[in-house]
PDB file of C-alpha atoms in Angstrom:
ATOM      1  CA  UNK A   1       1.381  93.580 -12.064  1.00  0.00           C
ATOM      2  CA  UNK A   2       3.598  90.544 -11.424  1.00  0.00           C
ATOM      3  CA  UNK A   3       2.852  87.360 -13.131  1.00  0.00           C
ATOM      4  CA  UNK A   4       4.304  83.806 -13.063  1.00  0.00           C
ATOM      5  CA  UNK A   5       2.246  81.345 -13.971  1.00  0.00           C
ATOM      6  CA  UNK A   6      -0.678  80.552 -15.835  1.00  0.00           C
ATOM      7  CA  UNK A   7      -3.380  77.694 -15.415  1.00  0.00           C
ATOM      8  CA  UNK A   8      -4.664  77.015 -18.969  1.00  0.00           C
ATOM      9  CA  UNK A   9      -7.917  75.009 -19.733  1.00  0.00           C
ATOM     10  CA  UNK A  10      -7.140  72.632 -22.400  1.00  0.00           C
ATOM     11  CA  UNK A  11     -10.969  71.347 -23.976  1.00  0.00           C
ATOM     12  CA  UNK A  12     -12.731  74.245 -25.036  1.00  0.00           C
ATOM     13  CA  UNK A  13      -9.805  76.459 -24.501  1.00  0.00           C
ATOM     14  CA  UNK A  14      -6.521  74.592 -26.117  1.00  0.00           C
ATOM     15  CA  UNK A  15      -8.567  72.156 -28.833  1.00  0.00           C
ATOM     16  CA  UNK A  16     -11.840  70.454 -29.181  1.00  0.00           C
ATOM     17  CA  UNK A  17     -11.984  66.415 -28.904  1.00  0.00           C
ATOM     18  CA  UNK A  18      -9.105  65.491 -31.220  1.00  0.00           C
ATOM     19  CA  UNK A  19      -8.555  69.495 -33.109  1.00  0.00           C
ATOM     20  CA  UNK A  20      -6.248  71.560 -32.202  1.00  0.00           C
ATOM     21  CA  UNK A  21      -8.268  75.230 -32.236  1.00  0.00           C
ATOM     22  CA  UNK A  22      -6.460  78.005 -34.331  1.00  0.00           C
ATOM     23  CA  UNK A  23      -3.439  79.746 -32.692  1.00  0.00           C
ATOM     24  CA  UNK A  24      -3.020  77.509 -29.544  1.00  0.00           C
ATOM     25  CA  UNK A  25       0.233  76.260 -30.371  1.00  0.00           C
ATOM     26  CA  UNK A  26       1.418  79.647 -31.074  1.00  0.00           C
ATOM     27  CA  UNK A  27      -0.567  81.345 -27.824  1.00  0.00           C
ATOM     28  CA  UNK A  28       1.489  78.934 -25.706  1.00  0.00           C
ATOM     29  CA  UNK A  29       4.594  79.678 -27.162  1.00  0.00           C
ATOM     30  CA  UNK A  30       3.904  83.309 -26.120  1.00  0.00           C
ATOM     31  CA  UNK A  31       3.810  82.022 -22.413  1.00  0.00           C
ATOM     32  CA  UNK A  32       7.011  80.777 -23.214  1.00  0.00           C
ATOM     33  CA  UNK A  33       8.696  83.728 -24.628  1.00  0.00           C
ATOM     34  CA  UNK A  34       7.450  85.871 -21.585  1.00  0.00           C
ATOM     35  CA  UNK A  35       9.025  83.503 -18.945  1.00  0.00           C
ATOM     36  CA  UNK A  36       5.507  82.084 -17.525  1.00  0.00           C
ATOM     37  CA  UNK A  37       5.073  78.560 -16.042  1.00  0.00           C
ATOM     38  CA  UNK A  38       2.368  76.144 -16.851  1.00  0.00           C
ATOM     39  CA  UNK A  39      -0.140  74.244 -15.867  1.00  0.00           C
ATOM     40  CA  UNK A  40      -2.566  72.933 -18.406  1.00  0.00           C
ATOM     41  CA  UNK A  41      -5.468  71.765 -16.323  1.00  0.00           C
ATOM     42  CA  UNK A  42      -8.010  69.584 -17.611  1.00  0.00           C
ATOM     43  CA  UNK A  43     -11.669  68.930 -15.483  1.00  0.00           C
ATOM     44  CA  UNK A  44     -11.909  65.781 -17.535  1.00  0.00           C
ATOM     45  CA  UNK A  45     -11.537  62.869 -15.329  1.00  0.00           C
ATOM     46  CA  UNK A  46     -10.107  59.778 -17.284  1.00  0.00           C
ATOM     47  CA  UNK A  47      -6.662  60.913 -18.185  1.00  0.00           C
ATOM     48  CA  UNK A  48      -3.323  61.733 -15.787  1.00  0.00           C
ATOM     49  CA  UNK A  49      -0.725  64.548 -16.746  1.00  0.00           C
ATOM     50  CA  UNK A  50       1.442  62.018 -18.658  1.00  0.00           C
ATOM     51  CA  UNK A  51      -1.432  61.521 -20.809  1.00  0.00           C
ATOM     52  CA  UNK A  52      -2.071  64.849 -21.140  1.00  0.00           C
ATOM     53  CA  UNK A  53       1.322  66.214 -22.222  1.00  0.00           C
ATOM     54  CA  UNK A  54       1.817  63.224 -24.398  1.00  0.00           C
ATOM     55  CA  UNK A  55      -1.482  64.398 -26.242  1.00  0.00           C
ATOM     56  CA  UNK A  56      -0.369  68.070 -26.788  1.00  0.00           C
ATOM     57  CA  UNK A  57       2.784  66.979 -28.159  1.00  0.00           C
ATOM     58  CA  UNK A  58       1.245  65.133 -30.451  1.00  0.00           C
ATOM     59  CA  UNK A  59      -1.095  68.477 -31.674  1.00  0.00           C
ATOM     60  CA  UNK A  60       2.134  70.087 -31.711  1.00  0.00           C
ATOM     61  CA  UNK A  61       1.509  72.055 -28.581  1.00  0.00           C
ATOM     62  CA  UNK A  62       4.954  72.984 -26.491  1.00  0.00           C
ATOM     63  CA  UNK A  63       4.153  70.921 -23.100  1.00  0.00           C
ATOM     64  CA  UNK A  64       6.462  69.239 -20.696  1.00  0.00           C
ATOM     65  CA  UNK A  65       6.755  67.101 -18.017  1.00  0.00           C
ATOM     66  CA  UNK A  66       5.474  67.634 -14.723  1.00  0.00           C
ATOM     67  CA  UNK A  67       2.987  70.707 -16.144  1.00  0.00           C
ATOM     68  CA  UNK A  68      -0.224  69.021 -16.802  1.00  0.00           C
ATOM     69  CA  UNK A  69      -3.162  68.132 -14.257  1.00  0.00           C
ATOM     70  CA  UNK A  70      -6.196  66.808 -14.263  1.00  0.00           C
ATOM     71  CA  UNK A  71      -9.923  65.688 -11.886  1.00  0.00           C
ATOM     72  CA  UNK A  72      -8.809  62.536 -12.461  1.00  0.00           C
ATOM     73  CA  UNK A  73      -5.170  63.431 -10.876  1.00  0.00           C
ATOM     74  CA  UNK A  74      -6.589  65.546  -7.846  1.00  0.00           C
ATOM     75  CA  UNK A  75      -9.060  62.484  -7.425  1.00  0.00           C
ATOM     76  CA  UNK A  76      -5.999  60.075  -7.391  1.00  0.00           C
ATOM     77  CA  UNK A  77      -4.106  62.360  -4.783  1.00  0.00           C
ATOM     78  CA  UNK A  78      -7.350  62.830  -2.451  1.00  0.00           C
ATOM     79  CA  UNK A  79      -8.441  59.310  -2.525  1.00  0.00           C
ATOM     80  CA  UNK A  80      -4.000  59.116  -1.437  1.00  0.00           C
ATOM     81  CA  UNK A  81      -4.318  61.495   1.277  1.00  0.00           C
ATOM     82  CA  UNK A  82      -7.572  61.612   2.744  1.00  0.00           C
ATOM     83  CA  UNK A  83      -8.679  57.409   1.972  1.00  0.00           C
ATOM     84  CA  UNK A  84      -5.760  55.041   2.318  1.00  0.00           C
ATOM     85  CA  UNK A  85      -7.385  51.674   3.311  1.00  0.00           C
ATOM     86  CA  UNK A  86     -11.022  52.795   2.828  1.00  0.00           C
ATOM     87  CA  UNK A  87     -13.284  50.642   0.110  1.00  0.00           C
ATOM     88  CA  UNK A  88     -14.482  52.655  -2.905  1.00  0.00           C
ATOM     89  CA  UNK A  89     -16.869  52.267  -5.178  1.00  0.00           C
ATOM     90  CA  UNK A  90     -16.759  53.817  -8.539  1.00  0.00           C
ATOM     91  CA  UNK A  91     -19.883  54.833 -11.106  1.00  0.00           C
ATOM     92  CA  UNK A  92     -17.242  55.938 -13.747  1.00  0.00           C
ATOM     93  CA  UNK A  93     -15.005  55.277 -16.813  1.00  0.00           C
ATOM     94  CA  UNK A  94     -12.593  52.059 -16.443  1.00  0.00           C
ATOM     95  CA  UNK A  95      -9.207  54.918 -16.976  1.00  0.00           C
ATOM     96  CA  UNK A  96     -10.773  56.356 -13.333  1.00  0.00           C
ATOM     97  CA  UNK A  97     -11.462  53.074 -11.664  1.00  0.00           C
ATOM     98  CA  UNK A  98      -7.423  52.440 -13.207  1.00  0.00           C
ATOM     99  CA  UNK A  99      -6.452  55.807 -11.224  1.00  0.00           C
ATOM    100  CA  UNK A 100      -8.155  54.151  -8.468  1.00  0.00           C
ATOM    101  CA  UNK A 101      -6.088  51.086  -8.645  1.00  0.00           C
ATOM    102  CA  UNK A 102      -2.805  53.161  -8.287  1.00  0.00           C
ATOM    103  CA  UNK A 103      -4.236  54.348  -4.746  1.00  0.00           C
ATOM    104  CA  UNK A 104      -3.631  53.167  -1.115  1.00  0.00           C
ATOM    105  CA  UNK A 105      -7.402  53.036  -1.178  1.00  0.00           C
ATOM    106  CA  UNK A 106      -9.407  50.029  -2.239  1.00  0.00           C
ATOM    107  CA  UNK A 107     -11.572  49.541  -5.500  1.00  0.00           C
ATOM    108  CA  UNK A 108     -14.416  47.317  -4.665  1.00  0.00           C
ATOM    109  CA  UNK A 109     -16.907  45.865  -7.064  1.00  0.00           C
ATOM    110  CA  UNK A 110     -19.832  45.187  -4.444  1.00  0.00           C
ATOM    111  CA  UNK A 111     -21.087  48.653  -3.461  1.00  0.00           C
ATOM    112  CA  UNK A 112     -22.867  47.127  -0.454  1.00  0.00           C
ATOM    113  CA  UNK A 113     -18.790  46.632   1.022  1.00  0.00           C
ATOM    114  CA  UNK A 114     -18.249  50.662  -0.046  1.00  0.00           C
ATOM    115  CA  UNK A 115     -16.848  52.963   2.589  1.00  0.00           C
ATOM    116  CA  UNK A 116     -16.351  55.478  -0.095  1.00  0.00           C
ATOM    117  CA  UNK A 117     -18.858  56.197  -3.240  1.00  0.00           C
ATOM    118  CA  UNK A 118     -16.983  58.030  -6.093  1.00  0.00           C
ATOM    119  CA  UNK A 119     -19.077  59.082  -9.547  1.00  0.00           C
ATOM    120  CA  UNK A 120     -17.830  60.163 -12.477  1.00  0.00           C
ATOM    121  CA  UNK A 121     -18.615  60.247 -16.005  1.00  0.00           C
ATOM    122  CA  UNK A 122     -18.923  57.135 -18.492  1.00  0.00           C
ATOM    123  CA  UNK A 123     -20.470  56.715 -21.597  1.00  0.00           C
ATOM    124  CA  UNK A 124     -21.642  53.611 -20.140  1.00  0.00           C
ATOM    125  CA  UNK A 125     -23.355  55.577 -17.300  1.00  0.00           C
ATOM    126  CA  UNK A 126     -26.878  52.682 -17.145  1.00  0.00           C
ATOM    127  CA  UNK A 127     -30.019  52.251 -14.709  1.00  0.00           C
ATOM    128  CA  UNK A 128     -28.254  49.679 -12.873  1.00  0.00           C
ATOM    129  CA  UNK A 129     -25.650  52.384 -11.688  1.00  0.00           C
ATOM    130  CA  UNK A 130     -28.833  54.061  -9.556  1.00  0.00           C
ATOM    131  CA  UNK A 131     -29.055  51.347  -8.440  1.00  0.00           C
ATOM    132  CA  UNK A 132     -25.788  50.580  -7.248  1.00  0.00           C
ATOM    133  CA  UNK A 133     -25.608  54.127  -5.669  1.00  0.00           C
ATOM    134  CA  UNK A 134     -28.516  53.111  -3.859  1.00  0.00           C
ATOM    135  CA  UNK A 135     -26.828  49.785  -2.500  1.00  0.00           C
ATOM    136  CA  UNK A 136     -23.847  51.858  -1.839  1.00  0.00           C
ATOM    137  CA  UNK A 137     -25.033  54.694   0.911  1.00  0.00           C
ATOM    138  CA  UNK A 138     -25.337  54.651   3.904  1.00  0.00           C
ATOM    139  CA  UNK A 139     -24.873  57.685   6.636  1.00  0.00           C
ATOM    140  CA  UNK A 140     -21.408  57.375   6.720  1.00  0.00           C
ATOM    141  CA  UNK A 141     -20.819  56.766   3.177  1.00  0.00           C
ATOM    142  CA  UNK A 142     -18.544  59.941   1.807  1.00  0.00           C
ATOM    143  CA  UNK A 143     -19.870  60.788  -1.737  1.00  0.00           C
ATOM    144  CA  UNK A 144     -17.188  62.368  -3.857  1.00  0.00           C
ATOM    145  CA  UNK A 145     -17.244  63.470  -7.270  1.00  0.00           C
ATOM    146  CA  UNK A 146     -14.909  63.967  -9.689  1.00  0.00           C
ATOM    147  CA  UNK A 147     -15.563  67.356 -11.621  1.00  0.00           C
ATOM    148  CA  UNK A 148     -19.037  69.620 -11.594  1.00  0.00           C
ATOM    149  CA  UNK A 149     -18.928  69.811 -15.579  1.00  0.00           C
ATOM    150  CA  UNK A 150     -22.589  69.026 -16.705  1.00  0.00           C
ATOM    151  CA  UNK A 151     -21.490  69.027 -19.880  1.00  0.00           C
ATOM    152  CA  UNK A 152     -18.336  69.237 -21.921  1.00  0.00           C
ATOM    153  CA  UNK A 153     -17.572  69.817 -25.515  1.00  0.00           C
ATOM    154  CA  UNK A 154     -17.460  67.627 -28.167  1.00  0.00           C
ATOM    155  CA  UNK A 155     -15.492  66.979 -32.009  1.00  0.00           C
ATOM    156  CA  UNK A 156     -17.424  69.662 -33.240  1.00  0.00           C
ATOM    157  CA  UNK A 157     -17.543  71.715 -30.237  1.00  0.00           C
ATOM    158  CA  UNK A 158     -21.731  71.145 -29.113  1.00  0.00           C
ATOM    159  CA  UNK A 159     -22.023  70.175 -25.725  1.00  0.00           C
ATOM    160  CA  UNK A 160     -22.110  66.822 -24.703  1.00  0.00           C
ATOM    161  CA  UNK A 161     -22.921  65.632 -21.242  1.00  0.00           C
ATOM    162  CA  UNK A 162     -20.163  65.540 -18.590  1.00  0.00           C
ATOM    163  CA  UNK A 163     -19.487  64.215 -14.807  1.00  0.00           C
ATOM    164  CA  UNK A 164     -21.491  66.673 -13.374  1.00  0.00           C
ATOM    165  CA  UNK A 165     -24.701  65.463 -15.367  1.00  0.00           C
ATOM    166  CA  UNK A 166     -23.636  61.583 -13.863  1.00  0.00           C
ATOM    167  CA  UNK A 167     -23.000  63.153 -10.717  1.00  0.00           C
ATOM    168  CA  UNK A 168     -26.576  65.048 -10.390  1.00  0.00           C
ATOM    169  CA  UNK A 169     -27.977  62.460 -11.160  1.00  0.00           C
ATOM    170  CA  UNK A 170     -26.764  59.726  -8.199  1.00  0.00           C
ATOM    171  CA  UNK A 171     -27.243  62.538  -5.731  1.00  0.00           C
ATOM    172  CA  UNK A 172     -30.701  62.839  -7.126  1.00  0.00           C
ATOM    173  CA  UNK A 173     -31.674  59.179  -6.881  1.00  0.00           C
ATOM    174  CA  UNK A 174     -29.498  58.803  -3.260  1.00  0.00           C
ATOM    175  CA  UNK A 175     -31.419  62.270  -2.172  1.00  0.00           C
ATOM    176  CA  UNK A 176     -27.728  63.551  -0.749  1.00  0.00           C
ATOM    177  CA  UNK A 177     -25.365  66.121  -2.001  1.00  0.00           C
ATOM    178  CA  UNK A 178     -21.684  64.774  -2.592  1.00  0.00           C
ATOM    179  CA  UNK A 179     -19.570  65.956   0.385  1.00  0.00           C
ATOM    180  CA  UNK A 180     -16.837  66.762  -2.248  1.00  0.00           C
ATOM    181  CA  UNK A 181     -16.036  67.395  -6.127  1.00  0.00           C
ATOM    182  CA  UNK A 182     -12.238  67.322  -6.038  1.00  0.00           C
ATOM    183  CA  UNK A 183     -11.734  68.869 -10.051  1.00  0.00           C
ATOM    184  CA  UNK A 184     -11.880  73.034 -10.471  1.00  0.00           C
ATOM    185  CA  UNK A 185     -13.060  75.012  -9.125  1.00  0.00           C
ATOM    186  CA  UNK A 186     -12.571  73.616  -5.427  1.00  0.00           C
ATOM    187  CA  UNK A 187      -9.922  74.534  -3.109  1.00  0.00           C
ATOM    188  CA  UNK A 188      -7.738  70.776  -4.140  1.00  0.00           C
ATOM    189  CA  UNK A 189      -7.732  71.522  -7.502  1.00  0.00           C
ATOM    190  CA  UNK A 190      -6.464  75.396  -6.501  1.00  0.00           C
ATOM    191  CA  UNK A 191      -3.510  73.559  -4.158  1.00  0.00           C
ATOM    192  CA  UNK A 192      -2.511  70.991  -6.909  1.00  0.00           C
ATOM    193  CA  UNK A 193      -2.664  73.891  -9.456  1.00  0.00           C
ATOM    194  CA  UNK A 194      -0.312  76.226  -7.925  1.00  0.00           C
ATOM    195  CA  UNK A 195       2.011  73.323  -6.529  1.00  0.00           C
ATOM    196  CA  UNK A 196       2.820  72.702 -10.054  1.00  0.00           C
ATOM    197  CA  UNK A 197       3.400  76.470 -10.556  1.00  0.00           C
ATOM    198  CA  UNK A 198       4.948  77.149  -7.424  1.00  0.00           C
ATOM    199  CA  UNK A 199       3.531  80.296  -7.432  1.00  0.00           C
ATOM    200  CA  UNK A 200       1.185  82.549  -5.151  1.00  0.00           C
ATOM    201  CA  UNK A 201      -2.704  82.654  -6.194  1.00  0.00           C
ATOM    202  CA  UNK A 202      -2.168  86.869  -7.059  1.00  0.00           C
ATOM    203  CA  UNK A 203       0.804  86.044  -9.117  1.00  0.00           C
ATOM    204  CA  UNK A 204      -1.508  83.286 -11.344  1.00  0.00           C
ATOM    205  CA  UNK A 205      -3.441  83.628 -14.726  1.00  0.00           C
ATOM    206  CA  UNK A 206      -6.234  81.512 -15.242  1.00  0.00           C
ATOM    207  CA  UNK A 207      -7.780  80.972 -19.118  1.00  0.00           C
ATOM    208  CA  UNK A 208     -10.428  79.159 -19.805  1.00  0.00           C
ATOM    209  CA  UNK A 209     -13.981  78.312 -21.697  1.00  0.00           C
ATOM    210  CA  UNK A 210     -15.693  77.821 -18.432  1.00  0.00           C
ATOM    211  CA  UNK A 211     -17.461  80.487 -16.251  1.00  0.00           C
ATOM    212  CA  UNK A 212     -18.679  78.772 -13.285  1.00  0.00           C
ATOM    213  CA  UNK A 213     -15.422  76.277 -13.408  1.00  0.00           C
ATOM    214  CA  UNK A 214     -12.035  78.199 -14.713  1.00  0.00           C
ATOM    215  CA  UNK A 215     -12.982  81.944 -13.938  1.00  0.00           C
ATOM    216  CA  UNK A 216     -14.887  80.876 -10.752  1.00  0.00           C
ATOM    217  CA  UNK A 217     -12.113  79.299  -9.215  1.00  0.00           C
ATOM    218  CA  UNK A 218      -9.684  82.341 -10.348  1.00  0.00           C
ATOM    219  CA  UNK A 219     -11.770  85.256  -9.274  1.00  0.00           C
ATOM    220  CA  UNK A 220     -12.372  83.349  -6.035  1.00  0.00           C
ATOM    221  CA  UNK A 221      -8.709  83.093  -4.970  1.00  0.00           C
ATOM    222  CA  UNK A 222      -7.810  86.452  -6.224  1.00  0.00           C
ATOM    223  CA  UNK A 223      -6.281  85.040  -9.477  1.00  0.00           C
ATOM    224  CA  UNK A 224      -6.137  87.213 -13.244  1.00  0.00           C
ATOM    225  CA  UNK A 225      -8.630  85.536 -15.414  1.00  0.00           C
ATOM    226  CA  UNK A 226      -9.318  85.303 -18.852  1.00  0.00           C
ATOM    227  CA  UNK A 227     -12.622  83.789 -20.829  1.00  0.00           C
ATOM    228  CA  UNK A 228     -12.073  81.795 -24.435  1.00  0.00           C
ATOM    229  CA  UNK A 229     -15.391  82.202 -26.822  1.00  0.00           C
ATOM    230  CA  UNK A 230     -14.221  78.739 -27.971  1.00  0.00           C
ATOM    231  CA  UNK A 231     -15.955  76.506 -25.619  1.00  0.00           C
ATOM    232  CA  UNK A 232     -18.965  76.531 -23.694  1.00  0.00           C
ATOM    233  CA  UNK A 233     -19.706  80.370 -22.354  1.00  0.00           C
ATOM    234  CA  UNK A 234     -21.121  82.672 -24.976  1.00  0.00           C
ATOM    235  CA  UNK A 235     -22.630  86.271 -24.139  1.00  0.00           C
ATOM    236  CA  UNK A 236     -25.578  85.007 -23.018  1.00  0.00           C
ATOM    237  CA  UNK A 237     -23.997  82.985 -20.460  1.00  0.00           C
ATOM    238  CA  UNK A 238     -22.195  86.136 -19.484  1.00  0.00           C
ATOM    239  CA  UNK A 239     -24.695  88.153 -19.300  1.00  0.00           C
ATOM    240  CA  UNK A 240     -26.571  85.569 -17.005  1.00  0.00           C
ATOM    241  CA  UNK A 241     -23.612  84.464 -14.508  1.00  0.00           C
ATOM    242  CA  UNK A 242     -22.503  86.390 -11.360  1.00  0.00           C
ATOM    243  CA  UNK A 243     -18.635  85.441 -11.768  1.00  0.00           C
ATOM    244  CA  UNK A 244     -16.821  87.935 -14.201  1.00  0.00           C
ATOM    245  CA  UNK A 245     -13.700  87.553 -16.051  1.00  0.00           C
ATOM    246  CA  UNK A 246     -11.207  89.905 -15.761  1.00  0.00           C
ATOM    247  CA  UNK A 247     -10.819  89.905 -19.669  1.00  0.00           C
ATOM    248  CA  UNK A 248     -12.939  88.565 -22.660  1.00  0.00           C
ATOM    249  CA  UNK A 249     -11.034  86.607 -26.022  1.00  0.00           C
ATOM    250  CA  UNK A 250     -12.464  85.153 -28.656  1.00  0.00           C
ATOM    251  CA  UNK A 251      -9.453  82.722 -28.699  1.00  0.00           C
ATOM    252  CA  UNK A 252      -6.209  81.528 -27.114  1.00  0.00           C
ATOM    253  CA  UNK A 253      -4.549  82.912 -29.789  1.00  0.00           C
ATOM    254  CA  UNK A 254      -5.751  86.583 -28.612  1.00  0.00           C
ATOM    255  CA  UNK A 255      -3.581  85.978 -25.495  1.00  0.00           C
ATOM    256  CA  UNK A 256      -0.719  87.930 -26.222  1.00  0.00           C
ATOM    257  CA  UNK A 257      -3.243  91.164 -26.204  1.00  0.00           C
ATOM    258  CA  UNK A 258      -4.007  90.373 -22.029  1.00  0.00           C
ATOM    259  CA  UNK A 259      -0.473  89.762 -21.372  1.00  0.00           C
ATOM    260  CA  UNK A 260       0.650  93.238 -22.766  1.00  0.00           C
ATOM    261  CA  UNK A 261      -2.140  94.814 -20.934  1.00  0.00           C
ATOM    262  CA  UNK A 262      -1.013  93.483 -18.427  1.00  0.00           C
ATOM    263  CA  UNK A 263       2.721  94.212 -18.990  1.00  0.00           C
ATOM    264  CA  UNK A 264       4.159  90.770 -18.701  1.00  0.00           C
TER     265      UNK A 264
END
């Protein structure tokens, strides 16, 4: 089969916090050598691309400019295309309400003057952020979120909680869904994805440590995917979950075994 680009996870997959995992500098390489582009596509909200590649350079990771994405980035381009001149209100990190900053939208600080409510994860995430969610909606308030991760994982690699556990938690208190989460696996994050790769969704490989995130959004658009043990999905998450990967690895660094299955 024909491949030309690969989407690669980078926490969980690539390193955890601050450590580079085994073989990952090596594994992408191997893209390299085989003449695949890249996207390294992160659902964690408070860095751009710049950031990103400026980070994997620094672990000694092959990345250049232009490859890397982020929830944060697709947020940034939505809020762009879909909110110029509309107030928003963020329950999130100060990086995101920066992103914000760099829109044609509006960052308010009163959430009673919102036209758009936008959560997100923050260590800082407090009581009086219900609150403000609370203040903020009305009927026509759109709710967006960032990225559905509940949780994420951490220096060691245990989970720690992510946007999506921020996110469930205004739409519990508001009693309303959000109307969108712009990071994977949704249909923005699939455009900005292959816009970077310039590539068709059949002609895409998709690795990652995240079932109903990474391999979710592959197998829905008809995209090769590949499950790391190295993050958050184990067997019994497998065993439990109706998306399937195409192909199981206990690393990044196992790569090179899909890709000749695969004949690339």
């Amino acid at each position: 089969m024909t491949v030309a680009g690969a989407i690669i996870d980078l926490d969980g997959t690539v390193y955890h916090g601050d450590t580079l995992l085994p073989g990952a500098a090596s594994a992408i390489d191997v893209f390299r050598e085989r003449g695949l582009g890249i996207c390294f596509f992160s659902n964690n909200p408070i860095h751009d691309g710049s950031e990103y590649i400026e980070r994997l350079r620094g672990m000694g990771i092959d990345a250049r400019e232009g490859e890397a994405c982020s929830s944060g980035v697709v947020t940034r381009e939505y809020l762009n295309g879909s909110h110029a001149g509309d107030d928003v209100f963020v329950i999130g990190s100060e990086p995101l309400r920066s992103m914000v900053t760099e829109t044609e939208a509006r960052l308010v600080e009163d959430p009673a003057e919102t036209d758009v409510l936008l959560a997100s994860w923050t260590d800082d995430f407090h009581y009086h952020d219900m609150v403000d969610a609370l203040r903020a909606v009305e009927d026509d308030t759109v709710f967006l979120g960032t990225d559905p991760d509940r949780t994420f994982p951490g220096e060691d690699g245990d989970p720690v909680p992510g946007s999506g556990a921020i996110i469930n938690a205004v739409a519990g208190v508001i009693e309303r869904d959000p109307d969108r989460i712009l990071g994977k696996p949704s249909e923005i994050a699939v455009q900005a994805a292959l816009e970077r790769l310039d590539c068709a969704p059949a002609d895409c490989l998709i690795v990652g440590d995240r079932l109903e995130t990474d391999i979710a959004m592959g197998e829905r658009n008809g995209m090769t995917t590949v499950l790391v043990r190295t993050g958050v999905s184990n067997e019994r998450s497998l065993e439990r979950s109706a998306v399937t990967p195409d192909y199981v690895i206990d690393s990044l660094a196992d790569i090179d075994e899909v890709l000749a299955s695969l004949d690339v």
